[in-house]
mmCIF file with all atom_site columns, C-alpha atoms and ligand atoms in Angstrom:
data_model
loop_
_atom_site.group_PDB
_atom_site.id
_atom_site.type_symbol
_atom_site.label_atom_id
_atom_site.label_alt_id
_atom_site.label_comp_id
_atom_site.label_asym_id
_atom_site.label_entity_id
_atom_site.label_seq_id
_atom_site.pdbx_PDB_ins_code
_atom_site.Cartn_x
_atom_site.Cartn_y
_atom_site.Cartn_z
_atom_site.occupancy
_atom_site.B_iso_or_equiv
_atom_site.pdbx_formal_charge
_atom_site.auth_seq_id
_atom_site.auth_comp_id
_atom_site.auth_asym_id
_atom_site.auth_atom_id
_atom_site.pdbx_PDB_model_num
ATOM   1   C CA  . UNK A 1 1   ? -81.817 -118.224 36.583 1.00 56.00 ? 802  UNK A CA  1
ATOM   2   C CA  . UNK A 1 2   ? -82.646 -121.230 33.811 1.00 82.00 ? 803  UNK A CA  1
ATOM   3   C CA  . UNK A 1 3   ? -80.356 -124.380 34.066 1.00 89.00 ? 804  UNK A CA  1
ATOM   4   C CA  . UNK A 1 4   ? -80.379 -127.394 32.354 1.00 92.00 ? 805  UNK A CA  1
ATOM   5   C CA  . UNK A 1 5   ? -78.316 -130.420 33.324 1.00 92.00 ? 806  UNK A CA  1
ATOM   6   C CA  . UNK A 1 6   ? -76.762 -133.137 30.305 1.00 92.00 ? 807  UNK A CA  1
ATOM   7   C CA  . UNK A 1 7   ? -74.078 -135.439 30.936 1.00 93.00 ? 808  UNK A CA  1
ATOM   8   C CA  . UNK A 1 8   ? -73.332 -134.567 34.449 1.00 95.00 ? 809  UNK A CA  1
ATOM   9   C CA  . UNK A 1 9   ? -72.758 -130.977 33.434 1.00 97.00 ? 810  UNK A CA  1
ATOM   10  C CA  . UNK A 1 10  ? -74.625 -127.694 34.521 1.00 96.00 ? 811  UNK A CA  1
ATOM   11  C CA  . UNK A 1 11  ? -75.458 -125.205 32.090 1.00 96.00 ? 812  UNK A CA  1
ATOM   12  C CA  . UNK A 1 12  ? -77.151 -121.619 33.084 1.00 95.00 ? 813  UNK A CA  1
ATOM   13  C CA  . UNK A 1 13  ? -77.817 -118.103 32.277 1.00 96.00 ? 814  UNK A CA  1
ATOM   14  C CA  . UNK A 1 14  ? -77.779 -115.464 34.948 1.00 96.00 ? 815  UNK A CA  1
ATOM   15  C CA  . UNK A 1 15  ? -77.479 -111.593 35.156 1.00 97.00 ? 816  UNK A CA  1
ATOM   16  C CA  . UNK A 1 16  ? -74.170 -110.079 36.380 1.00 98.00 ? 817  UNK A CA  1
ATOM   17  C CA  . UNK A 1 17  ? -70.528 -108.913 36.036 1.00 98.00 ? 818  UNK A CA  1
ATOM   18  C CA  . UNK A 1 18  ? -68.082 -111.212 34.417 1.00 98.00 ? 819  UNK A CA  1
ATOM   19  C CA  . UNK A 1 19  ? -65.578 -110.056 36.540 1.00 98.00 ? 820  UNK A CA  1
ATOM   20  C CA  . UNK A 1 20  ? -67.338 -110.838 39.978 1.00 98.00 ? 821  UNK A CA  1
ATOM   21  C CA  . UNK A 1 21  ? -68.135 -114.561 39.452 1.00 98.00 ? 822  UNK A CA  1
ATOM   22  C CA  . UNK A 1 22  ? -66.463 -115.832 42.322 1.00 98.00 ? 823  UNK A CA  1
ATOM   23  C CA  . UNK A 1 23  ? -67.762 -119.699 42.747 1.00 98.00 ? 824  UNK A CA  1
ATOM   24  C CA  . UNK A 1 24  ? -66.136 -119.941 38.993 1.00 98.00 ? 825  UNK A CA  1
ATOM   25  C CA  . UNK A 1 25  ? -62.325 -121.144 38.467 1.00 98.00 ? 826  UNK A CA  1
ATOM   26  C CA  . UNK A 1 26  ? -62.110 -119.798 35.542 1.00 99.00 ? 827  UNK A CA  1
ATOM   27  C CA  . UNK A 1 27  ? -63.789 -116.931 33.605 1.00 99.00 ? 828  UNK A CA  1
ATOM   28  C CA  . UNK A 1 28  ? -64.048 -115.829 29.598 1.00 99.00 ? 829  UNK A CA  1
ATOM   29  C CA  . UNK A 1 29  ? -62.671 -112.526 28.411 1.00 98.00 ? 830  UNK A CA  1
ATOM   30  C CA  . UNK A 1 30  ? -64.027 -111.356 25.304 1.00 98.00 ? 831  UNK A CA  1
ATOM   31  C CA  . UNK A 1 31  ? -60.349 -110.206 24.170 1.00 98.00 ? 832  UNK A CA  1
ATOM   32  C CA  . UNK A 1 32  ? -59.367 -107.832 21.796 1.00 98.00 ? 833  UNK A CA  1
ATOM   33  C CA  . UNK A 1 33  ? -56.423 -109.383 19.006 1.00 98.00 ? 834  UNK A CA  1
ATOM   34  C CA  . UNK A 1 34  ? -53.953 -107.544 21.856 1.00 98.00 ? 835  UNK A CA  1
ATOM   35  C CA  . UNK A 1 35  ? -55.181 -109.008 24.690 1.00 98.00 ? 836  UNK A CA  1
ATOM   36  C CA  . UNK A 1 36  ? -55.111 -105.418 26.245 1.00 97.00 ? 837  UNK A CA  1
ATOM   37  C CA  . UNK A 1 37  ? -57.708 -103.661 28.532 1.00 96.00 ? 838  UNK A CA  1
ATOM   38  C CA  . UNK A 1 38  ? -60.290 -102.659 26.225 1.00 91.00 ? 839  UNK A CA  1
ATOM   39  C CA  . UNK A 1 39  ? -63.838 -101.815 26.953 1.00 94.00 ? 840  UNK A CA  1
ATOM   40  C CA  . UNK A 1 40  ? -66.886 -103.971 27.770 1.00 97.00 ? 841  UNK A CA  1
ATOM   41  C CA  . UNK A 1 41  ? -65.960 -107.624 29.121 1.00 98.00 ? 842  UNK A CA  1
ATOM   42  C CA  . UNK A 1 42  ? -62.538 -106.699 28.206 1.00 98.00 ? 843  UNK A CA  1
ATOM   43  C CA  . UNK A 1 43  ? -62.281 -103.534 30.319 1.00 98.00 ? 844  UNK A CA  1
ATOM   44  C CA  . UNK A 1 44  ? -64.136 -105.055 33.683 1.00 98.00 ? 845  UNK A CA  1
ATOM   45  C CA  . UNK A 1 45  ? -61.590 -107.871 33.752 1.00 98.00 ? 846  UNK A CA  1
ATOM   46  C CA  . UNK A 1 46  ? -58.552 -106.160 33.098 1.00 98.00 ? 847  UNK A CA  1
ATOM   47  C CA  . UNK A 1 47  ? -59.543 -103.418 35.790 1.00 98.00 ? 848  UNK A CA  1
ATOM   48  C CA  . UNK A 1 48  ? -60.523 -106.270 38.162 1.00 98.00 ? 849  UNK A CA  1
ATOM   49  C CA  . UNK A 1 49  ? -57.342 -108.225 37.592 1.00 98.00 ? 850  UNK A CA  1
ATOM   50  C CA  . UNK A 1 50  ? -54.160 -105.424 37.641 1.00 98.00 ? 851  UNK A CA  1
ATOM   51  C CA  . UNK A 1 51  ? -51.818 -104.754 35.612 1.00 97.00 ? 852  UNK A CA  1
ATOM   52  C CA  . UNK A 1 52  ? -50.000 -108.038 36.077 1.00 98.00 ? 853  UNK A CA  1
ATOM   53  C CA  . UNK A 1 53  ? -52.627 -109.478 33.502 1.00 98.00 ? 854  UNK A CA  1
ATOM   54  C CA  . UNK A 1 54  ? -52.169 -107.823 30.728 1.00 98.00 ? 855  UNK A CA  1
ATOM   55  C CA  . UNK A 1 55  ? -48.248 -108.414 31.283 1.00 98.00 ? 856  UNK A CA  1
ATOM   56  C CA  . UNK A 1 56  ? -48.681 -111.951 30.926 1.00 98.00 ? 857  UNK A CA  1
ATOM   57  C CA  . UNK A 1 57  ? -50.888 -111.620 28.305 1.00 98.00 ? 858  UNK A CA  1
ATOM   58  C CA  . UNK A 1 58  ? -48.164 -109.471 26.319 1.00 98.00 ? 859  UNK A CA  1
ATOM   59  C CA  . UNK A 1 59  ? -46.017 -112.526 24.769 1.00 98.00 ? 860  UNK A CA  1
ATOM   60  C CA  . UNK A 1 60  ? -49.469 -114.467 24.003 1.00 98.00 ? 861  UNK A CA  1
ATOM   61  C CA  . UNK A 1 61  ? -50.719 -111.590 21.438 1.00 98.00 ? 862  UNK A CA  1
ATOM   62  C CA  . UNK A 1 62  ? -51.471 -110.618 18.895 1.00 98.00 ? 863  UNK A CA  1
ATOM   63  C CA  . UNK A 1 63  ? -54.299 -114.009 18.571 1.00 98.00 ? 864  UNK A CA  1
ATOM   64  C CA  . UNK A 1 64  ? -56.498 -114.688 15.624 1.00 98.00 ? 865  UNK A CA  1
ATOM   65  C CA  . UNK A 1 65  ? -60.556 -114.364 15.461 1.00 98.00 ? 866  UNK A CA  1
ATOM   66  C CA  . UNK A 1 66  ? -62.097 -118.002 17.031 1.00 98.00 ? 867  UNK A CA  1
ATOM   67  C CA  . UNK A 1 67  ? -58.588 -118.637 19.294 1.00 98.00 ? 868  UNK A CA  1
ATOM   68  C CA  . UNK A 1 68  ? -58.374 -118.962 23.183 1.00 98.00 ? 869  UNK A CA  1
ATOM   69  C CA  . UNK A 1 69  ? -55.547 -118.377 25.200 1.00 98.00 ? 870  UNK A CA  1
ATOM   70  C CA  . UNK A 1 70  ? -55.090 -119.151 29.027 1.00 98.00 ? 871  UNK A CA  1
ATOM   71  C CA  . UNK A 1 71  ? -53.878 -116.993 32.148 1.00 98.00 ? 872  UNK A CA  1
ATOM   72  C CA  . UNK A 1 72  ? -54.022 -117.063 35.732 1.00 98.00 ? 873  UNK A CA  1
ATOM   73  C CA  . UNK A 1 73  ? -56.140 -114.777 36.857 1.00 98.00 ? 874  UNK A CA  1
ATOM   74  C CA  . UNK A 1 74  ? -54.135 -112.053 38.991 1.00 98.00 ? 875  UNK A CA  1
ATOM   75  C CA  . UNK A 1 75  ? -56.297 -109.837 41.089 1.00 98.00 ? 876  UNK A CA  1
ATOM   76  C CA  . UNK A 1 76  ? -60.016 -111.895 40.053 1.00 98.00 ? 877  UNK A CA  1
ATOM   77  C CA  . UNK A 1 77  ? -61.431 -114.128 42.388 1.00 98.00 ? 878  UNK A CA  1
ATOM   78  C CA  . UNK A 1 78  ? -60.780 -117.188 39.738 1.00 98.00 ? 879  UNK A CA  1
ATOM   79  C CA  . UNK A 1 79  ? -57.910 -119.493 38.881 1.00 98.00 ? 880  UNK A CA  1
ATOM   80  C CA  . UNK A 1 80  ? -57.674 -118.883 35.399 1.00 98.00 ? 881  UNK A CA  1
ATOM   81  C CA  . UNK A 1 81  ? -58.917 -116.248 32.481 1.00 98.00 ? 882  UNK A CA  1
ATOM   82  C CA  . UNK A 1 82  ? -59.642 -117.777 29.085 1.00 99.00 ? 883  UNK A CA  1
ATOM   83  C CA  . UNK A 1 83  ? -59.149 -115.072 26.384 1.00 98.00 ? 884  UNK A CA  1
ATOM   84  C CA  . UNK A 1 84  ? -60.869 -115.968 23.472 1.00 98.00 ? 885  UNK A CA  1
ATOM   85  C CA  . UNK A 1 85  ? -61.091 -113.207 20.172 1.00 98.00 ? 886  UNK A CA  1
ATOM   86  C CA  . UNK A 1 86  ? -64.872 -113.335 18.649 1.00 98.00 ? 887  UNK A CA  1
ATOM   87  C CA  . UNK A 1 87  ? -65.390 -112.121 15.101 1.00 98.00 ? 888  UNK A CA  1
ATOM   88  C CA  . UNK A 1 88  ? -66.071 -108.556 13.990 1.00 98.00 ? 889  UNK A CA  1
ATOM   89  C CA  . UNK A 1 89  ? -69.707 -109.294 12.491 1.00 98.00 ? 890  UNK A CA  1
ATOM   90  C CA  . UNK A 1 90  ? -69.583 -108.250 9.283  1.00 97.00 ? 891  UNK A CA  1
ATOM   91  C CA  . UNK A 1 91  ? -65.867 -108.572 8.905  1.00 98.00 ? 892  UNK A CA  1
ATOM   92  C CA  . UNK A 1 92  ? -64.351 -111.579 10.005 1.00 98.00 ? 893  UNK A CA  1
ATOM   93  C CA  . UNK A 1 93  ? -66.267 -114.900 8.210  1.00 98.00 ? 894  UNK A CA  1
ATOM   94  C CA  . UNK A 1 94  ? -67.990 -116.723 8.522  1.00 98.00 ? 895  UNK A CA  1
ATOM   95  C CA  . UNK A 1 95  ? -68.848 -115.187 11.944 1.00 98.00 ? 896  UNK A CA  1
ATOM   96  C CA  . UNK A 1 96  ? -71.078 -118.497 12.924 1.00 98.00 ? 897  UNK A CA  1
ATOM   97  C CA  . UNK A 1 97  ? -67.593 -120.499 12.657 1.00 98.00 ? 898  UNK A CA  1
ATOM   98  C CA  . UNK A 1 98  ? -65.570 -118.124 14.186 1.00 99.00 ? 899  UNK A CA  1
ATOM   99  C CA  . UNK A 1 99  ? -67.671 -117.283 17.176 1.00 99.00 ? 900  UNK A CA  1
ATOM   100 C CA  . UNK A 1 100 ? -68.708 -121.019 17.418 1.00 98.00 ? 901  UNK A CA  1
ATOM   101 C CA  . UNK A 1 101 ? -64.164 -121.942 17.283 1.00 99.00 ? 902  UNK A CA  1
ATOM   102 C CA  . UNK A 1 102 ? -64.430 -119.374 20.740 1.00 99.00 ? 903  UNK A CA  1
ATOM   103 C CA  . UNK A 1 103 ? -66.680 -121.681 22.906 1.00 98.00 ? 904  UNK A CA  1
ATOM   104 C CA  . UNK A 1 104 ? -64.988 -124.610 21.686 1.00 98.00 ? 905  UNK A CA  1
ATOM   105 C CA  . UNK A 1 105 ? -61.452 -123.937 21.898 1.00 98.00 ? 906  UNK A CA  1
ATOM   106 C CA  . UNK A 1 106 ? -62.228 -122.175 25.180 1.00 99.00 ? 907  UNK A CA  1
ATOM   107 C CA  . UNK A 1 107 ? -63.727 -125.559 26.644 1.00 98.00 ? 908  UNK A CA  1
ATOM   108 C CA  . UNK A 1 108 ? -60.859 -127.422 24.988 1.00 98.00 ? 909  UNK A CA  1
ATOM   109 C CA  . UNK A 1 109 ? -58.458 -125.353 27.131 1.00 98.00 ? 910  UNK A CA  1
ATOM   110 C CA  . UNK A 1 110 ? -60.522 -125.882 30.225 1.00 98.00 ? 911  UNK A CA  1
ATOM   111 C CA  . UNK A 1 111 ? -60.068 -129.123 29.912 1.00 98.00 ? 912  UNK A CA  1
ATOM   112 C CA  . UNK A 1 112 ? -56.455 -128.952 29.611 1.00 98.00 ? 913  UNK A CA  1
ATOM   113 C CA  . UNK A 1 113 ? -56.328 -127.215 32.363 1.00 98.00 ? 914  UNK A CA  1
ATOM   114 C CA  . UNK A 1 114 ? -58.281 -129.484 34.822 1.00 98.00 ? 915  UNK A CA  1
ATOM   115 C CA  . UNK A 1 115 ? -61.016 -126.683 34.896 1.00 98.00 ? 916  UNK A CA  1
ATOM   116 C CA  . UNK A 1 116 ? -64.438 -127.780 36.480 1.00 98.00 ? 917  UNK A CA  1
ATOM   117 C CA  . UNK A 1 117 ? -66.782 -124.301 36.566 1.00 98.00 ? 918  UNK A CA  1
ATOM   118 C CA  . UNK A 1 118 ? -66.599 -121.559 33.893 1.00 99.00 ? 919  UNK A CA  1
ATOM   119 C CA  . UNK A 1 119 ? -68.148 -118.770 32.838 1.00 99.00 ? 920  UNK A CA  1
ATOM   120 C CA  . UNK A 1 120 ? -68.520 -117.159 29.549 1.00 99.00 ? 921  UNK A CA  1
ATOM   121 C CA  . UNK A 1 121 ? -69.873 -113.607 28.559 1.00 98.00 ? 922  UNK A CA  1
ATOM   122 C CA  . UNK A 1 122 ? -71.718 -113.213 25.417 1.00 98.00 ? 923  UNK A CA  1
ATOM   123 C CA  . UNK A 1 123 ? -68.737 -112.721 22.782 1.00 98.00 ? 924  UNK A CA  1
ATOM   124 C CA  . UNK A 1 124 ? -68.734 -110.854 20.236 1.00 98.00 ? 925  UNK A CA  1
ATOM   125 C CA  . UNK A 1 125 ? -72.147 -109.366 20.812 1.00 98.00 ? 926  UNK A CA  1
ATOM   126 C CA  . UNK A 1 126 ? -70.686 -105.512 22.534 1.00 98.00 ? 927  UNK A CA  1
ATOM   127 C CA  . UNK A 1 127 ? -68.270 -103.461 19.980 1.00 97.00 ? 928  UNK A CA  1
ATOM   128 C CA  . UNK A 1 128 ? -67.899 -106.389 17.737 1.00 98.00 ? 929  UNK A CA  1
ATOM   129 C CA  . UNK A 1 129 ? -71.384 -106.142 16.845 1.00 98.00 ? 930  UNK A CA  1
ATOM   130 C CA  . UNK A 1 130 ? -73.076 -109.864 16.465 1.00 98.00 ? 931  UNK A CA  1
ATOM   131 C CA  . UNK A 1 131 ? -76.639 -109.627 16.924 1.00 98.00 ? 932  UNK A CA  1
ATOM   132 C CA  . UNK A 1 132 ? -77.603 -111.420 20.018 1.00 98.00 ? 933  UNK A CA  1
ATOM   133 C CA  . UNK A 1 133 ? -80.132 -113.762 19.171 1.00 98.00 ? 934  UNK A CA  1
ATOM   134 C CA  . UNK A 1 134 ? -78.171 -115.624 16.162 1.00 98.00 ? 935  UNK A CA  1
ATOM   135 C CA  . UNK A 1 135 ? -75.201 -115.053 18.625 1.00 98.00 ? 936  UNK A CA  1
ATOM   136 C CA  . UNK A 1 136 ? -76.720 -117.163 21.368 1.00 98.00 ? 937  UNK A CA  1
ATOM   137 C CA  . UNK A 1 137 ? -78.058 -120.192 19.558 1.00 97.00 ? 938  UNK A CA  1
ATOM   138 C CA  . UNK A 1 138 ? -74.317 -119.988 18.367 1.00 98.00 ? 939  UNK A CA  1
ATOM   139 C CA  . UNK A 1 139 ? -73.101 -120.054 22.049 1.00 98.00 ? 940  UNK A CA  1
ATOM   140 C CA  . UNK A 1 140 ? -75.221 -122.334 23.134 1.00 97.00 ? 941  UNK A CA  1
ATOM   141 C CA  . UNK A 1 141 ? -75.263 -125.030 20.177 1.00 96.00 ? 942  UNK A CA  1
ATOM   142 C CA  . UNK A 1 142 ? -72.133 -125.287 20.592 1.00 97.00 ? 943  UNK A CA  1
ATOM   143 C CA  . UNK A 1 143 ? -71.363 -125.537 24.440 1.00 97.00 ? 944  UNK A CA  1
ATOM   144 C CA  . UNK A 1 144 ? -74.265 -128.467 23.826 1.00 95.00 ? 945  UNK A CA  1
ATOM   145 C CA  . UNK A 1 145 ? -72.679 -129.971 21.795 1.00 96.00 ? 946  UNK A CA  1
ATOM   146 C CA  . UNK A 1 146 ? -69.224 -130.156 23.400 1.00 97.00 ? 947  UNK A CA  1
ATOM   147 C CA  . UNK A 1 147 ? -70.765 -131.370 26.810 1.00 96.00 ? 948  UNK A CA  1
ATOM   148 C CA  . UNK A 1 148 ? -70.619 -135.497 25.747 1.00 96.00 ? 949  UNK A CA  1
ATOM   149 C CA  . UNK A 1 149 ? -66.913 -134.651 25.444 1.00 96.00 ? 950  UNK A CA  1
ATOM   150 C CA  . UNK A 1 150 ? -66.197 -133.301 28.721 1.00 98.00 ? 951  UNK A CA  1
ATOM   151 C CA  . UNK A 1 151 ? -64.995 -134.638 31.880 1.00 97.00 ? 952  UNK A CA  1
ATOM   152 C CA  . UNK A 1 152 ? -63.063 -131.999 33.976 1.00 98.00 ? 953  UNK A CA  1
ATOM   153 C CA  . UNK A 1 153 ? -65.640 -128.961 33.465 1.00 98.00 ? 954  UNK A CA  1
ATOM   154 C CA  . UNK A 1 154 ? -69.238 -129.879 35.207 1.00 98.00 ? 955  UNK A CA  1
ATOM   155 C CA  . UNK A 1 155 ? -70.130 -126.236 35.385 1.00 98.00 ? 956  UNK A CA  1
ATOM   156 C CA  . UNK A 1 156 ? -70.478 -123.750 32.618 1.00 98.00 ? 957  UNK A CA  1
ATOM   157 C CA  . UNK A 1 157 ? -72.337 -120.402 33.274 1.00 98.00 ? 958  UNK A CA  1
ATOM   158 C CA  . UNK A 1 158 ? -73.252 -117.588 30.878 1.00 98.00 ? 959  UNK A CA  1
ATOM   159 C CA  . UNK A 1 159 ? -73.652 -114.403 32.363 1.00 98.00 ? 960  UNK A CA  1
ATOM   160 C CA  . UNK A 1 160 ? -75.141 -111.305 30.861 1.00 98.00 ? 961  UNK A CA  1
ATOM   161 C CA  . UNK A 1 161 ? -75.080 -107.778 31.445 1.00 96.00 ? 962  UNK A CA  1
ATOM   162 C CA  . UNK A 1 162 ? -78.782 -106.926 30.945 1.00 97.00 ? 963  UNK A CA  1
ATOM   163 C CA  . UNK A 1 163 ? -82.389 -108.619 31.802 1.00 96.00 ? 964  UNK A CA  1
ATOM   164 C CA  . UNK A 1 164 ? -82.742 -108.355 27.877 1.00 97.00 ? 965  UNK A CA  1
ATOM   165 C CA  . UNK A 1 165 ? -79.926 -110.410 27.269 1.00 98.00 ? 966  UNK A CA  1
ATOM   166 C CA  . UNK A 1 166 ? -80.803 -112.961 29.973 1.00 97.00 ? 967  UNK A CA  1
ATOM   167 C CA  . UNK A 1 167 ? -83.938 -113.368 28.771 1.00 96.00 ? 968  UNK A CA  1
ATOM   168 C CA  . UNK A 1 168 ? -82.809 -113.972 25.388 1.00 97.00 ? 969  UNK A CA  1
ATOM   169 C CA  . UNK A 1 169 ? -80.564 -116.925 26.413 1.00 97.00 ? 970  UNK A CA  1
ATOM   170 C CA  . UNK A 1 170 ? -82.973 -118.424 28.934 1.00 95.00 ? 971  UNK A CA  1
ATOM   171 C CA  . UNK A 1 171 ? -85.810 -119.150 26.023 1.00 95.00 ? 972  UNK A CA  1
ATOM   172 C CA  . UNK A 1 172 ? -83.263 -120.450 23.632 1.00 96.00 ? 973  UNK A CA  1
ATOM   173 C CA  . UNK A 1 173 ? -81.445 -122.664 26.666 1.00 93.00 ? 974  UNK A CA  1
ATOM   174 C CA  . UNK A 1 174 ? -84.962 -124.404 26.911 1.00 91.00 ? 975  UNK A CA  1
ATOM   175 C CA  . UNK A 1 175 ? -85.605 -124.553 23.102 1.00 90.00 ? 976  UNK A CA  1
ATOM   176 C CA  . UNK A 1 176 ? -82.165 -126.492 23.121 1.00 83.00 ? 977  UNK A CA  1
ATOM   177 C CA  . UNK A 1 177 ? -83.361 -128.240 25.962 1.00 78.00 ? 978  UNK A CA  1
ATOM   178 C CA  . UNK A 1 178 ? -86.136 -129.246 24.353 1.00 76.00 ? 979  UNK A CA  1
ATOM   179 C CA  . UNK A 1 179 ? -85.141 -130.860 21.350 1.00 72.00 ? 980  UNK A CA  1
ATOM   180 C CA  . UNK A 1 180 ? -81.744 -132.142 23.890 1.00 71.00 ? 981  UNK A CA  1
ATOM   181 C CA  . UNK A 1 181 ? -84.211 -134.117 25.569 1.00 66.00 ? 982  UNK A CA  1
ATOM   182 C CA  . UNK A 1 182 ? -87.204 -135.040 22.822 1.00 62.00 ? 983  UNK A CA  1
ATOM   183 C CA  . UNK A 1 183 ? -84.144 -136.531 20.707 1.00 55.00 ? 984  UNK A CA  1
HETATM 184 P P1  . ADP B 2 .   ? -66.820 -107.867 21.984 1.00 89.20 ? 1371 ADP B P1  1
HETATM 185 O O1  . ADP B 2 .   ? -65.638 -107.291 21.666 1.00 89.20 ? 1371 ADP B O1  1
HETATM 186 O O2  . ADP B 2 .   ? -66.561 -109.497 22.174 1.00 89.20 ? 1371 ADP B O2  1
HETATM 187 O O3  . ADP B 2 .   ? -68.276 -107.564 21.465 1.00 89.20 ? 1371 ADP B O3  1
HETATM 188 P P2  . ADP B 2 .   ? -68.007 -106.683 24.621 1.00 89.20 ? 1371 ADP B P2  1
HETATM 189 O O4  . ADP B 2 .   ? -66.842 -106.569 25.874 1.00 89.20 ? 1371 ADP B O4  1
HETATM 190 O O5  . ADP B 2 .   ? -67.932 -105.372 24.030 1.00 89.20 ? 1371 ADP B O5  1
HETATM 191 O O6  . ADP B 2 .   ? -67.728 -107.630 23.589 1.00 89.20 ? 1371 ADP B O6  1
HETATM 192 O O7  . ADP B 2 .   ? -69.295 -107.387 24.925 1.00 89.20 ? 1371 ADP B O7  1
HETATM 193 C C1  . ADP B 2 .   ? -69.738 -108.615 24.786 1.00 89.20 ? 1371 ADP B C1  1
HETATM 194 C C2  . ADP B 2 .   ? -71.007 -108.472 25.587 1.00 89.20 ? 1371 ADP B C2  1
HETATM 195 O O8  . ADP B 2 .   ? -70.600 -108.410 27.045 1.00 89.20 ? 1371 ADP B O8  1
HETATM 196 C C3  . ADP B 2 .   ? -72.085 -107.345 25.866 1.00 89.20 ? 1371 ADP B C3  1
HETATM 197 O O9  . ADP B 2 .   ? -73.190 -107.994 25.516 1.00 89.20 ? 1371 ADP B O9  1
HETATM 198 C C4  . ADP B 2 .   ? -71.875 -106.683 26.777 1.00 89.20 ? 1371 ADP B C4  1
HETATM 199 O O10 . ADP B 2 .   ? -73.353 -106.037 26.779 1.00 89.20 ? 1371 ADP B O10 1
HETATM 200 C C5  . ADP B 2 .   ? -71.743 -107.522 27.908 1.00 89.20 ? 1371 ADP B C5  1
HETATM 201 N N1  . ADP B 2 .   ? -70.970 -107.228 28.591 1.00 89.20 ? 1371 ADP B N1  1
HETATM 202 C C6  . ADP B 2 .   ? -70.190 -105.836 28.813 1.00 89.20 ? 1371 ADP B C6  1
HETATM 203 N N2  . ADP B 2 .   ? -69.499 -105.616 30.161 1.00 89.20 ? 1371 ADP B N2  1
HETATM 204 C C7  . ADP B 2 .   ? -69.567 -106.639 30.773 1.00 89.20 ? 1371 ADP B C7  1
HETATM 205 C C8  . ADP B 2 .   ? -69.336 -107.250 32.051 1.00 89.20 ? 1371 ADP B C8  1
HETATM 206 N N3  . ADP B 2 .   ? -68.434 -106.579 33.024 1.00 89.20 ? 1371 ADP B N3  1
HETATM 207 N N4  . ADP B 2 .   ? -70.290 -108.311 32.552 1.00 89.20 ? 1371 ADP B N4  1
HETATM 208 C C9  . ADP B 2 .   ? -70.371 -109.296 31.831 1.00 89.20 ? 1371 ADP B C9  1
HETATM 209 N N5  . ADP B 2 .   ? -70.883 -108.766 30.360 1.00 89.20 ? 1371 ADP B N5  1
HETATM 210 C C10 . ADP B 2 .   ? -70.294 -107.638 29.850 1.00 89.20 ? 1371 ADP B C10 1
#
């Protein structure tokens, strides 16, 4: 597990299932616009949470790319789910700006709700087709840029599904930390 501590905030990457992060206050859903159960992350989260999550989501939908909304976690072992809609690569532009907005808006909601720990999946890198390495750079740069402004959030975890995806995140995090500590 690659880890970085900056301004009192721990940022880490690990391999795992976003629906099985019991030590986190909140998990982020790579949502669809309708906030319905789907494939990938949205499927795993809604299956683990149970039908109450879709019910709570219904009046909040639809959401736009880059937007985030927050709900309870229902059957998940967390307090909250932050649902964020990533850009569909090649359709929603600017892809990097919209993807950055997902992470920023999710962190802002976490701050407003007094959340101390939050786990993100690699938003847009599955069905939405965003290539993993550029998506990782956008995600980590955005989070590192936000860190100095965070007061409630103390622990940010990226949960990756495959060893290859975890390696990309670990490499980019190591590069980012070189840059942060040399600056
Ligand atoms: P999007 O529609 O935003 O692309 P997906 O859910 O299709 O979202 O995929 C986003 C990323 O999450 C992909 O890299 C995929 O491999 C990964 N993923 C899928 N299921 C899980 C899970 N249960 N936990 C963590 N990551 C997951």
